[in-house]
Short mmCIF file of C-alpha atoms and ligand atoms in Angstrom, two decimals:
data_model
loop_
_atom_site.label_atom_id
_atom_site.label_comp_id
_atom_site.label_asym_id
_atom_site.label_seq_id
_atom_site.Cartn_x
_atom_site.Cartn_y
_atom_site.Cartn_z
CA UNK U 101 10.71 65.56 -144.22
CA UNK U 102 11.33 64.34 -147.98
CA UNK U 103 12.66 60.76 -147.86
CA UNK U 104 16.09 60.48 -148.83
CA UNK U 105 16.63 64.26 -147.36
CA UNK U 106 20.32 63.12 -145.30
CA UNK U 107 21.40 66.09 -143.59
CA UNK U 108 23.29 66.29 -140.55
CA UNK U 109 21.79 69.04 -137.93
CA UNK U 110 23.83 67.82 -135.49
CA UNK U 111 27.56 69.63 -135.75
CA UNK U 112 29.69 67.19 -136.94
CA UNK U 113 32.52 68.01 -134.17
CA UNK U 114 31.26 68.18 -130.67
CA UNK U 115 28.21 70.06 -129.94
CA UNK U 116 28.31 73.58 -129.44
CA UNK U 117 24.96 74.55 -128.08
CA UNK U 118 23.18 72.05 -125.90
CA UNK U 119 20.68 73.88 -124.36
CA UNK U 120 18.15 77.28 -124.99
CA UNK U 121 17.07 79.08 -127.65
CA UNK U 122 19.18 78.83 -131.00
CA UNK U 123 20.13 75.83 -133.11
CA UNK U 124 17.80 73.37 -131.19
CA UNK U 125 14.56 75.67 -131.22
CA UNK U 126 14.66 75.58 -135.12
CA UNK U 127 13.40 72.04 -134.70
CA UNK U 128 10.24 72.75 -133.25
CA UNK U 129 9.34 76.46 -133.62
CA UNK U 130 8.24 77.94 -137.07
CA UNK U 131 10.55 80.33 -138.73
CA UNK U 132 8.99 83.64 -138.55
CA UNK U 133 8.97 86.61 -141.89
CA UNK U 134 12.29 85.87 -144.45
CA UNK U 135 9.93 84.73 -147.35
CA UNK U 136 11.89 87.63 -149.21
CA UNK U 137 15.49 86.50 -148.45
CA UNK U 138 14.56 82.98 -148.88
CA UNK U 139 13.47 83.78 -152.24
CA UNK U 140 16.68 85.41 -153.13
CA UNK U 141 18.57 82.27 -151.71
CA UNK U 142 16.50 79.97 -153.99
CA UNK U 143 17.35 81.93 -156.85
CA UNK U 144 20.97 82.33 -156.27
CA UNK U 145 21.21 78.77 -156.13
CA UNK U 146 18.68 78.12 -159.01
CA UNK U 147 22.00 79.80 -160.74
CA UNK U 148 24.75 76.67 -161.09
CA UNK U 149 27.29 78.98 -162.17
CA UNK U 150 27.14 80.06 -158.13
CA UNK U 151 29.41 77.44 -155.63
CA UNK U 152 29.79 79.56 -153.29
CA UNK U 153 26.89 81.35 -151.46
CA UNK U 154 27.92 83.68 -148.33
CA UNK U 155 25.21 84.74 -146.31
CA UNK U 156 26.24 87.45 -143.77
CA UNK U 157 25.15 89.69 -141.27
CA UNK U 158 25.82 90.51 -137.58
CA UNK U 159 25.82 88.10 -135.02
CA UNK U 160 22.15 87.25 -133.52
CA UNK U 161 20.51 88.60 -137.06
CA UNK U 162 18.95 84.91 -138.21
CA UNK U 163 21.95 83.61 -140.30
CA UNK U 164 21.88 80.06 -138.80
CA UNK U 165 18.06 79.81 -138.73
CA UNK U 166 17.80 81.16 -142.37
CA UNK U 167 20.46 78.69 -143.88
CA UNK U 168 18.44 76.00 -142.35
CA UNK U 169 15.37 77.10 -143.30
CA UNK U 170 17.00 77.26 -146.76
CA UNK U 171 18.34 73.76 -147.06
CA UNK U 172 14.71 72.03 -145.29
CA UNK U 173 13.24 74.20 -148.49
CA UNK U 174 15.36 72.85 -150.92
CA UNK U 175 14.38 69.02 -150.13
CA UNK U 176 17.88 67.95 -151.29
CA UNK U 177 20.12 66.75 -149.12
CA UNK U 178 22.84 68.69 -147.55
CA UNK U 179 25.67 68.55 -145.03
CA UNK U 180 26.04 70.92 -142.17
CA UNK U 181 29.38 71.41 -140.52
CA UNK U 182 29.56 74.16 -137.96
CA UNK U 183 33.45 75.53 -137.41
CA UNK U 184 32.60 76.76 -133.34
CA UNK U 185 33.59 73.35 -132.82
CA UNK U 186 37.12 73.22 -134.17
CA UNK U 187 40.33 75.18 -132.56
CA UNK U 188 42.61 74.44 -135.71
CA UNK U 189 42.18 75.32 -139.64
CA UNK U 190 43.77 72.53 -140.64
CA UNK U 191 40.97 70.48 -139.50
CA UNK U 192 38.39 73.33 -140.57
CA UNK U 193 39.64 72.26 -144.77
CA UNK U 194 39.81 68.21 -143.67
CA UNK U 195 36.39 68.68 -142.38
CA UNK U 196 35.37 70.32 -145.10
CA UNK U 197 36.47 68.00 -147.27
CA UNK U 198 35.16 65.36 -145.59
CA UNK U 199 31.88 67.01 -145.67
CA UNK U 200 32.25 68.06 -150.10
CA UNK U 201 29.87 64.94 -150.78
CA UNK U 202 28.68 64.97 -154.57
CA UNK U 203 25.99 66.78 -155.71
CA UNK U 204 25.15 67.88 -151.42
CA UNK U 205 25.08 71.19 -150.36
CA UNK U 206 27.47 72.02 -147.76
CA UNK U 207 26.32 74.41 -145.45
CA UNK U 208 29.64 75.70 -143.70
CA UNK U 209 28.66 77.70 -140.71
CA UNK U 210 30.26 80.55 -138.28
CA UNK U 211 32.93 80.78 -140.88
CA UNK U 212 33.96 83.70 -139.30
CA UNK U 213 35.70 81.90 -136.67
CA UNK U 214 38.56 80.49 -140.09
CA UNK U 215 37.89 83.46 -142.58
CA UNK U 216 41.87 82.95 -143.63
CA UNK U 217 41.75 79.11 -143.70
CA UNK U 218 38.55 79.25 -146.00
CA UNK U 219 39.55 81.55 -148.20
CA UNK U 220 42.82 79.83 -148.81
CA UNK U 221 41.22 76.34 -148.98
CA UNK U 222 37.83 76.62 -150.97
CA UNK U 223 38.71 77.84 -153.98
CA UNK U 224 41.22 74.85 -154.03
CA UNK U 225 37.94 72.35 -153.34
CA UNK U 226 36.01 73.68 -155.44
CA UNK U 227 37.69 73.40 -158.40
CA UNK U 228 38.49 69.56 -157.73
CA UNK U 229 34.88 68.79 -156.86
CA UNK U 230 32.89 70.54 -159.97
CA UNK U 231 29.91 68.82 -157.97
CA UNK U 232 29.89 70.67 -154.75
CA UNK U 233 28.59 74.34 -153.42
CA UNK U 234 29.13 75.33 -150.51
CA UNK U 235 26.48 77.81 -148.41
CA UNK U 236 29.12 79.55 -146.11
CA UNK U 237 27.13 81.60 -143.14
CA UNK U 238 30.09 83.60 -141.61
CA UNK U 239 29.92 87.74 -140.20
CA UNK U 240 31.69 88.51 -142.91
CA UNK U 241 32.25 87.61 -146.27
CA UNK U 242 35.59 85.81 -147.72
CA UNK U 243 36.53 87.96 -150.73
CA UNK U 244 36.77 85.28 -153.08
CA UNK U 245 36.42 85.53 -156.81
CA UNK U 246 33.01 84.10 -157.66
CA UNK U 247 31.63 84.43 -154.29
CA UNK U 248 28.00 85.75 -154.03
CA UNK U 249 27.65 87.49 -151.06
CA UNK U 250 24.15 87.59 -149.52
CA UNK U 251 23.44 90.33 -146.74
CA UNK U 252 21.12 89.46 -144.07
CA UNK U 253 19.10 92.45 -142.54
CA UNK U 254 17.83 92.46 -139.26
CA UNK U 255 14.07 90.96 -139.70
CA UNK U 256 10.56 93.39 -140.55
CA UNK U 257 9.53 95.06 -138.09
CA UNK U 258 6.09 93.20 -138.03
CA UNK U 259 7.96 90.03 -138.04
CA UNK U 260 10.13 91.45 -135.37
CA UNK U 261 6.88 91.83 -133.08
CA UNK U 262 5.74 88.81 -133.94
CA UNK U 263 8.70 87.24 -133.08
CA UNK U 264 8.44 88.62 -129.26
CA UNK U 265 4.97 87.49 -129.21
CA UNK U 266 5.82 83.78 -129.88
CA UNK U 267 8.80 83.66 -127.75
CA UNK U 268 6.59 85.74 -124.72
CA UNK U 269 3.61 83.34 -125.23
CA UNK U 270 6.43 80.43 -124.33
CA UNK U 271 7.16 82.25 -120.90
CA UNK U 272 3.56 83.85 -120.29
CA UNK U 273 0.43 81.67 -121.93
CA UNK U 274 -1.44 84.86 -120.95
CA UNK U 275 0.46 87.38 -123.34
CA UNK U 276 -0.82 89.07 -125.59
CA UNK U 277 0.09 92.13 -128.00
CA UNK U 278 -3.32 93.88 -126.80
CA UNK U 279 -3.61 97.38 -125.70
CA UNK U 280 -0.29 99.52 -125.08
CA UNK U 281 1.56 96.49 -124.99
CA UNK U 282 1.77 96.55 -128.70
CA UNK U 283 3.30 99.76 -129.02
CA UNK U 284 5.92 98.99 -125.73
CA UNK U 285 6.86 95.64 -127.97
CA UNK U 286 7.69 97.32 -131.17
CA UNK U 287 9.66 100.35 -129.14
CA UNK U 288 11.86 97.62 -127.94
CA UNK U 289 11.82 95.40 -131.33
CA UNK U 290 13.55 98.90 -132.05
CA UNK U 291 15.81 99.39 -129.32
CA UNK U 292 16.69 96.00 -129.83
CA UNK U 293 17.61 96.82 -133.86
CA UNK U 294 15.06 93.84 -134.43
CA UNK U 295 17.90 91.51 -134.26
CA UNK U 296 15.83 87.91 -133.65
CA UNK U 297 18.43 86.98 -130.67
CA UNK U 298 17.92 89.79 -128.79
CA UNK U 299 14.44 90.07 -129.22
CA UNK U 300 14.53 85.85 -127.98
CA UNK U 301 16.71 87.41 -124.70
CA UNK U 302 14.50 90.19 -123.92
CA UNK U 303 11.44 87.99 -124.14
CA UNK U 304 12.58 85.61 -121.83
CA UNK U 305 12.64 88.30 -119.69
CA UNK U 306 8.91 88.80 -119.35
CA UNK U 307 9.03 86.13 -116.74
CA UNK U 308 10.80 88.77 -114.62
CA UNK U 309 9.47 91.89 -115.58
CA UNK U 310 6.44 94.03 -117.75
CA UNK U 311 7.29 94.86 -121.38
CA UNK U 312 7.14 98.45 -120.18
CA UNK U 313 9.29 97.68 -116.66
CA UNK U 314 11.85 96.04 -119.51
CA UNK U 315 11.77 99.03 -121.84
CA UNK U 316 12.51 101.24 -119.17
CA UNK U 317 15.28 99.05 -118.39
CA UNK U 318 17.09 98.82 -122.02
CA UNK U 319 16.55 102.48 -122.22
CA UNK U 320 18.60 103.22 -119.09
CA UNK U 321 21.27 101.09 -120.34
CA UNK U 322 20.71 98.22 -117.77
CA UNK U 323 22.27 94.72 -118.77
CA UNK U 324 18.09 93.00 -119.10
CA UNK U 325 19.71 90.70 -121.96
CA UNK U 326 22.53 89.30 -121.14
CA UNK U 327 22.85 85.70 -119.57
CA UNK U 328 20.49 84.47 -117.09
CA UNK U 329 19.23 80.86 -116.38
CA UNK U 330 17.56 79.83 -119.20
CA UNK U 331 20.04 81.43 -121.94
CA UNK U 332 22.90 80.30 -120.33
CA UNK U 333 24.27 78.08 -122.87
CA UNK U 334 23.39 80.53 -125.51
CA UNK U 335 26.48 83.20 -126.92
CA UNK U 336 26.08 86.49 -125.61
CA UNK U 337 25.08 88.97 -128.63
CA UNK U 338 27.78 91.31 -126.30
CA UNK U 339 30.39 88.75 -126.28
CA UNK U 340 29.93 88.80 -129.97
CA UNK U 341 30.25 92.01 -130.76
CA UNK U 342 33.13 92.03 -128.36
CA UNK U 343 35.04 89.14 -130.69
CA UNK U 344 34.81 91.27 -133.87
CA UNK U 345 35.36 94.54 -132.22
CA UNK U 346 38.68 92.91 -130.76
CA UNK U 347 39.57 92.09 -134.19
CA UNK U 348 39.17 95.62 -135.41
CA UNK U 349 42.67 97.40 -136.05
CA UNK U 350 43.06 100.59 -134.07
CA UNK U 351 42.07 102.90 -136.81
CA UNK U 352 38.80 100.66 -137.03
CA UNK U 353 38.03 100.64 -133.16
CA UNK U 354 38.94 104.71 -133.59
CA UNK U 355 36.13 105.09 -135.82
CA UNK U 356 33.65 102.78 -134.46
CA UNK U 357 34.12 105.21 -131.30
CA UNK U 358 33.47 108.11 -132.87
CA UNK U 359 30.70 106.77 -135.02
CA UNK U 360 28.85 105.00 -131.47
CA UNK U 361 28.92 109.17 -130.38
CA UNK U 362 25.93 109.91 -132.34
CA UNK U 363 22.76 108.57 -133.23
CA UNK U 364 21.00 107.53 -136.18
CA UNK U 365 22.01 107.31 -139.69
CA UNK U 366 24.95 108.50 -141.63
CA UNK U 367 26.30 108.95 -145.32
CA UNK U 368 29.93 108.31 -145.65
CA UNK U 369 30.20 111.47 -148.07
CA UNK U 370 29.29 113.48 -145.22
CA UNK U 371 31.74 112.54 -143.01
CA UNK U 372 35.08 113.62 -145.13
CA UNK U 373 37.32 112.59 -141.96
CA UNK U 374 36.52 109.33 -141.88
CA UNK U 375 38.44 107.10 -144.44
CA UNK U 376 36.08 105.64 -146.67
CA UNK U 377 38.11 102.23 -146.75
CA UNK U 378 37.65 101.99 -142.87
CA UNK U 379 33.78 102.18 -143.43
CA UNK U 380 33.84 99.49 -145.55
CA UNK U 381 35.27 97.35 -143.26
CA UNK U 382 33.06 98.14 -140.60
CA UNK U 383 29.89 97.37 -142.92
CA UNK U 384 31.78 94.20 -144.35
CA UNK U 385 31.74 92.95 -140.64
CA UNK U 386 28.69 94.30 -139.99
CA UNK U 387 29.49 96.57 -137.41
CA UNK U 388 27.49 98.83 -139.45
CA UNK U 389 24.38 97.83 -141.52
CA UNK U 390 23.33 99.34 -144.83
CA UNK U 391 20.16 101.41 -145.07
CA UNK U 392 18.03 101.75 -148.37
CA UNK U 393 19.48 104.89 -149.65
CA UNK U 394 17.98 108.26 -150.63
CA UNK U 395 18.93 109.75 -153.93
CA UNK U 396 21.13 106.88 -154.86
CA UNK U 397 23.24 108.30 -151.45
CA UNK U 398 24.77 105.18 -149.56
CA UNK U 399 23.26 105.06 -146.17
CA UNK U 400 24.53 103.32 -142.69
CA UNK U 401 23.74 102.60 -139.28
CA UNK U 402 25.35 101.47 -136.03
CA UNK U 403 22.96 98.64 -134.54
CA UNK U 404 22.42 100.08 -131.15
CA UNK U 405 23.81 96.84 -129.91
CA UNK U 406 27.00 97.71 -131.32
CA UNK U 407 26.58 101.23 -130.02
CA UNK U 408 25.98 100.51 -126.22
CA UNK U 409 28.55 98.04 -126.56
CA UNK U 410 31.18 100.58 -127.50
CA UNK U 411 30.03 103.60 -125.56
CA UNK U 412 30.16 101.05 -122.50
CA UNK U 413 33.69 100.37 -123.89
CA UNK U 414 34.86 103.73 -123.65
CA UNK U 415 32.67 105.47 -120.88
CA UNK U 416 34.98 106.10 -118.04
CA UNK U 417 34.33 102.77 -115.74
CA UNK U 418 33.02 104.39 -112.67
CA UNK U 419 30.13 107.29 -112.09
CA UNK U 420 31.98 110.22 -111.15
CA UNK U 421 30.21 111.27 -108.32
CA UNK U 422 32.05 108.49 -106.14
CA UNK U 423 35.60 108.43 -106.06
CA UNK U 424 36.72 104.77 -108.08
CA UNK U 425 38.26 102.35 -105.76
CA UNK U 426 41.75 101.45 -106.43
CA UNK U 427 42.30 98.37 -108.20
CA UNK U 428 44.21 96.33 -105.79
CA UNK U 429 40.94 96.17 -103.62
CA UNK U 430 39.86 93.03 -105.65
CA UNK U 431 40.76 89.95 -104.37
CA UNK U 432 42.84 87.51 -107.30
CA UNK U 433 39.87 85.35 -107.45
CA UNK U 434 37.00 88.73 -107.65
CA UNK U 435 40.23 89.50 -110.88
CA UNK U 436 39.40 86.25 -112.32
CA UNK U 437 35.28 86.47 -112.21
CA UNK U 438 35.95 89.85 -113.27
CA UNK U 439 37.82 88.93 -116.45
CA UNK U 440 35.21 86.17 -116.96
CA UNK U 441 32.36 88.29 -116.54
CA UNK U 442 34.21 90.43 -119.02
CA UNK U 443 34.50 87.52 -121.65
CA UNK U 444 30.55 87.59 -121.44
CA UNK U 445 29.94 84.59 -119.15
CA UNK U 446 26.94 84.15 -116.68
CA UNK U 447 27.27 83.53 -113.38
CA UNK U 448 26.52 79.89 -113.92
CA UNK U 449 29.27 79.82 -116.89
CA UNK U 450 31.34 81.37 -114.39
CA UNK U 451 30.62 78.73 -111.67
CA UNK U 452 31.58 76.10 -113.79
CA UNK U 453 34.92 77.52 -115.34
CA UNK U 454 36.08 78.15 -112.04
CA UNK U 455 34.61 74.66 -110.40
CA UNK U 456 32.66 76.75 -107.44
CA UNK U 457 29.02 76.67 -106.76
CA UNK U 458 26.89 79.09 -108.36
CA UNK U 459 26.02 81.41 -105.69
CA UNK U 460 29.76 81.73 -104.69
CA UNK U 461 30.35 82.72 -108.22
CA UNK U 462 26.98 85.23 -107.60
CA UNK U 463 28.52 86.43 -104.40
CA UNK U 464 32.11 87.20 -106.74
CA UNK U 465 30.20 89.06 -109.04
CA UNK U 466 28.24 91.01 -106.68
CA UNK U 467 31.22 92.24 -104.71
CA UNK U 468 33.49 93.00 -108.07
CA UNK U 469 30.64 95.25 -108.93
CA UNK U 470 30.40 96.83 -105.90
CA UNK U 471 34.35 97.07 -105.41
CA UNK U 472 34.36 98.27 -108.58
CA UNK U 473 31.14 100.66 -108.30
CA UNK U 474 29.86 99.27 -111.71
CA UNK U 475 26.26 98.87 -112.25
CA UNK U 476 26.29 96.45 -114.96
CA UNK U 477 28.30 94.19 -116.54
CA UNK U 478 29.27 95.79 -119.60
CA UNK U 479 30.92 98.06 -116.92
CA UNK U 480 32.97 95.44 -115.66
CA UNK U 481 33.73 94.58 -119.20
CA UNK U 482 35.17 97.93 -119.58
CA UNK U 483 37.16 98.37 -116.28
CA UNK U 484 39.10 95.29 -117.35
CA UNK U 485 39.62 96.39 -120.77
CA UNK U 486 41.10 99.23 -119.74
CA UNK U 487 42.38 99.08 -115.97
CA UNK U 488 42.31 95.46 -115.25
CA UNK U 489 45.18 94.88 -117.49
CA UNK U 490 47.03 97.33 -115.82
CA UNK U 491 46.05 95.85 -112.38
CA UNK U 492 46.96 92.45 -113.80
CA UNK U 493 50.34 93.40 -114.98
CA UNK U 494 51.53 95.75 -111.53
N1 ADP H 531 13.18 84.18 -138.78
C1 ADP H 531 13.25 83.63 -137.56
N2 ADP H 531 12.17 83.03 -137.01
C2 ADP H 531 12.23 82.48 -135.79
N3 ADP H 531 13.34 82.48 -135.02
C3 ADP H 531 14.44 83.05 -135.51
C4 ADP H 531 14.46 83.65 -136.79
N4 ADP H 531 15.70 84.14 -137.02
C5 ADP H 531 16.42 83.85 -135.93
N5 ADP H 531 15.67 83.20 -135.02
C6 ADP H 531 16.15 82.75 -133.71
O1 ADP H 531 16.98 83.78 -133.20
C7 ADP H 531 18.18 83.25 -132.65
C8 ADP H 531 19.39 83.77 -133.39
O2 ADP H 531 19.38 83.31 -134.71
P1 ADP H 531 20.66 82.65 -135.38
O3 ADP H 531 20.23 82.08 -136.67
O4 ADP H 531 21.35 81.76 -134.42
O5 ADP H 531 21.54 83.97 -135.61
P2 ADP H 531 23.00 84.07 -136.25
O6 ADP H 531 23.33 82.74 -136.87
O7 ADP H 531 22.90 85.17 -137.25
O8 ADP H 531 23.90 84.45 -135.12
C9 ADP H 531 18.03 81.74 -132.73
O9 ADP H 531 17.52 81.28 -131.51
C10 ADP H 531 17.05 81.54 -133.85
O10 ADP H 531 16.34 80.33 -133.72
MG1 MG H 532 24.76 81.41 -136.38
#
């Protein structure tokens, strides 16, 4: 590390993740592909007119790992403060602030968490400190004049694969991307829209299972990434796209329904009932990602995360062949694991929210499912969403 490099990798508030993959693995494994995105951030900042950089993209796409990678690149020192660990704005601008050192970057990071408070506070700081820029890493961009907004895809697909090969090597020495195995890895780099978090969760997963037992797994729709012992300090990509699918209006979550209906790839001018202002806002929070367009024709997507996430949503909660049970049947504490398992905790998260021992909160879960005749947790998620309320409230 360049001498006189001062940075502060450790959140300024209180830490936010101890444990797993994520902020701490950036100290010791390499970054993998992004030479071309880091080359756009250099030369954005090369520019001094630009103070404030926004890099953005859906949760789980490399955000964190690529501003990082950014500031160890630029061998000046910088200041990191990540907002996870504050519950008020008006210590999000003090912090910041604090944090607006001289001639330092700032790297400001899951701004989405205060979009409001930043955008009515930077613009403010930045005038009275000519010297500082700020590298905000948010899921969506603040809107402000002079902000250069950076889009983060998901990574290449080659990078993708090698990715899954790193992280499988870490579970299985013996893995290797010989043979079929090759073409099972990139069908899930796929499945999994080669989103780096996901492809860390489904790796982890070799310990369990083949790379072909797993694919058959994510095809059927079976929760293989979500928690589990090793991850368990690590966000949920589900109970991230849950957070900004909450924060959707109704129109929004309307759309996003209709869009999660079909596959593939879509051009806003052939879709004449959908408003093109509600598009926008679904690729601004990058519900939807852009795809190079043909003939100058704007292209989108739906990650399939995003997709499975709100088909889950809005499947009806039980398979029709079996009557559903009626809600009552669930014990007050099986309602409270349930809404917790809906919130995207593990079973170990759950254990300790609830102060019980794991496998008690294992046993809870098992029975809620089977009360409930879900078959995954996303399931769950949904019965709350849309019966457990009612439950809650007779
Ligand atoms: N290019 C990359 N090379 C290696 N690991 C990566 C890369 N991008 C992301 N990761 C890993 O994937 C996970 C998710 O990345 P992160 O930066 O936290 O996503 P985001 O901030 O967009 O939610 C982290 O564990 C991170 O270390
Ligand atoms: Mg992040």
């Amino acid at each position: 590390m360049a001498s006189g490099h001062v940075h502060s990798r450790l959140p300024t508030k209180r830490p936010t993740r101890a444990r797993g993959p994520g902020a701490d693995a950036t100290a010791f494994t390499p970054i993998v592909g992004r030479d071309g995105e880091l080359g756009l951030l250099r030369e954005q900042l090369a520019d001094p007119s630009v103070r404030l950089l926004t890099m953005t993209g859906p949760a789980g796409v490399g955000k964190t790992r690529l501003a990082l990678a950014l500031a160890e690149d630029l061998h000046g020192p910088y200041e990191r403060l990540d907002l996870a660990g504050h519950d008020r704005a008006g210590t999000v601008l003090d912090a910041l602030a604090a944090a607006a050192v001289p001639g330092r970057l700032v790297i400001v990071d899951q701004g989405e968490h205060f979009t409001e408070a930043l955008a009515a506070g930077l613009p403010r700081l930045l005038a009275d400190r000519p010297e500082t820029r700020v590298l905000l890493v948010s899921r969506e961009p603040l809107h402000l004049y002079g902000e250069r907004v950076l889009r983060v895809p998901p990574l290449a697909r080659v990078a993708s694969l090698e990715l899954f090969r790193q992280r499988a090597v870490a579970v299985r020495p013996d893995f290797s991307l010989n043979g079929g195995v090759r073409a099972e890895a990139a069908r899930l780099c796929e499945l999994l829209d080669d989103l780096p978090l996901a492809i860390e969760f489904a790796a982890a997963r070799l310990k369990l299972f083949r790379p072909a037992e797993l694919l058959d797994r994510l095809r059927d729709g079976q929760d293989v990434l979500y928690g589990g012992p090793t991850l368990s300090h690590h966000a949920s990509m589900r109970a991230a796209i849950g957070w900004s699918h909450d924060r959707l209006t109704g129109p929004e979550q309307a759309a996003i329904s209709a869009l999660a209906l079909r596959d593939g790839v879509f051009s806003p001018a052939d879709d004449p009932e959908l408003a093109p202002e509600i598009i926008e806002t679904l690729v601004d929070k990058n519900l939807l990602v852009p795809m190079p367009s043909v003939d100058g024709e704007p292209r989108f997507r739906m990650l399939n995360v995003v997709r499975a996430f709100t088909r889950a949503l809005d499947a009806p909660p039980v398979t029709p062949s079996r009557p559903r049970p009626p809600a009552p049947s669930l014990t007050p504490r099986e309602q409270e694991v349930a809404m917790l398992v809906a919130q995207g905790l593990t079973n170990r998260q759950i254990a300790g929210r609830l102060g019980i021992a794991e496998w008690t909160a294992v046993n809870h879960v098992r029975n809620v499912m089977r009360k409930l005749n879900c078959t995954s947790r996303v399931n769950v998620a949904s019965w709350v969403l849309r019966d457990g309320a009612v439950a809650a409230a007779d």
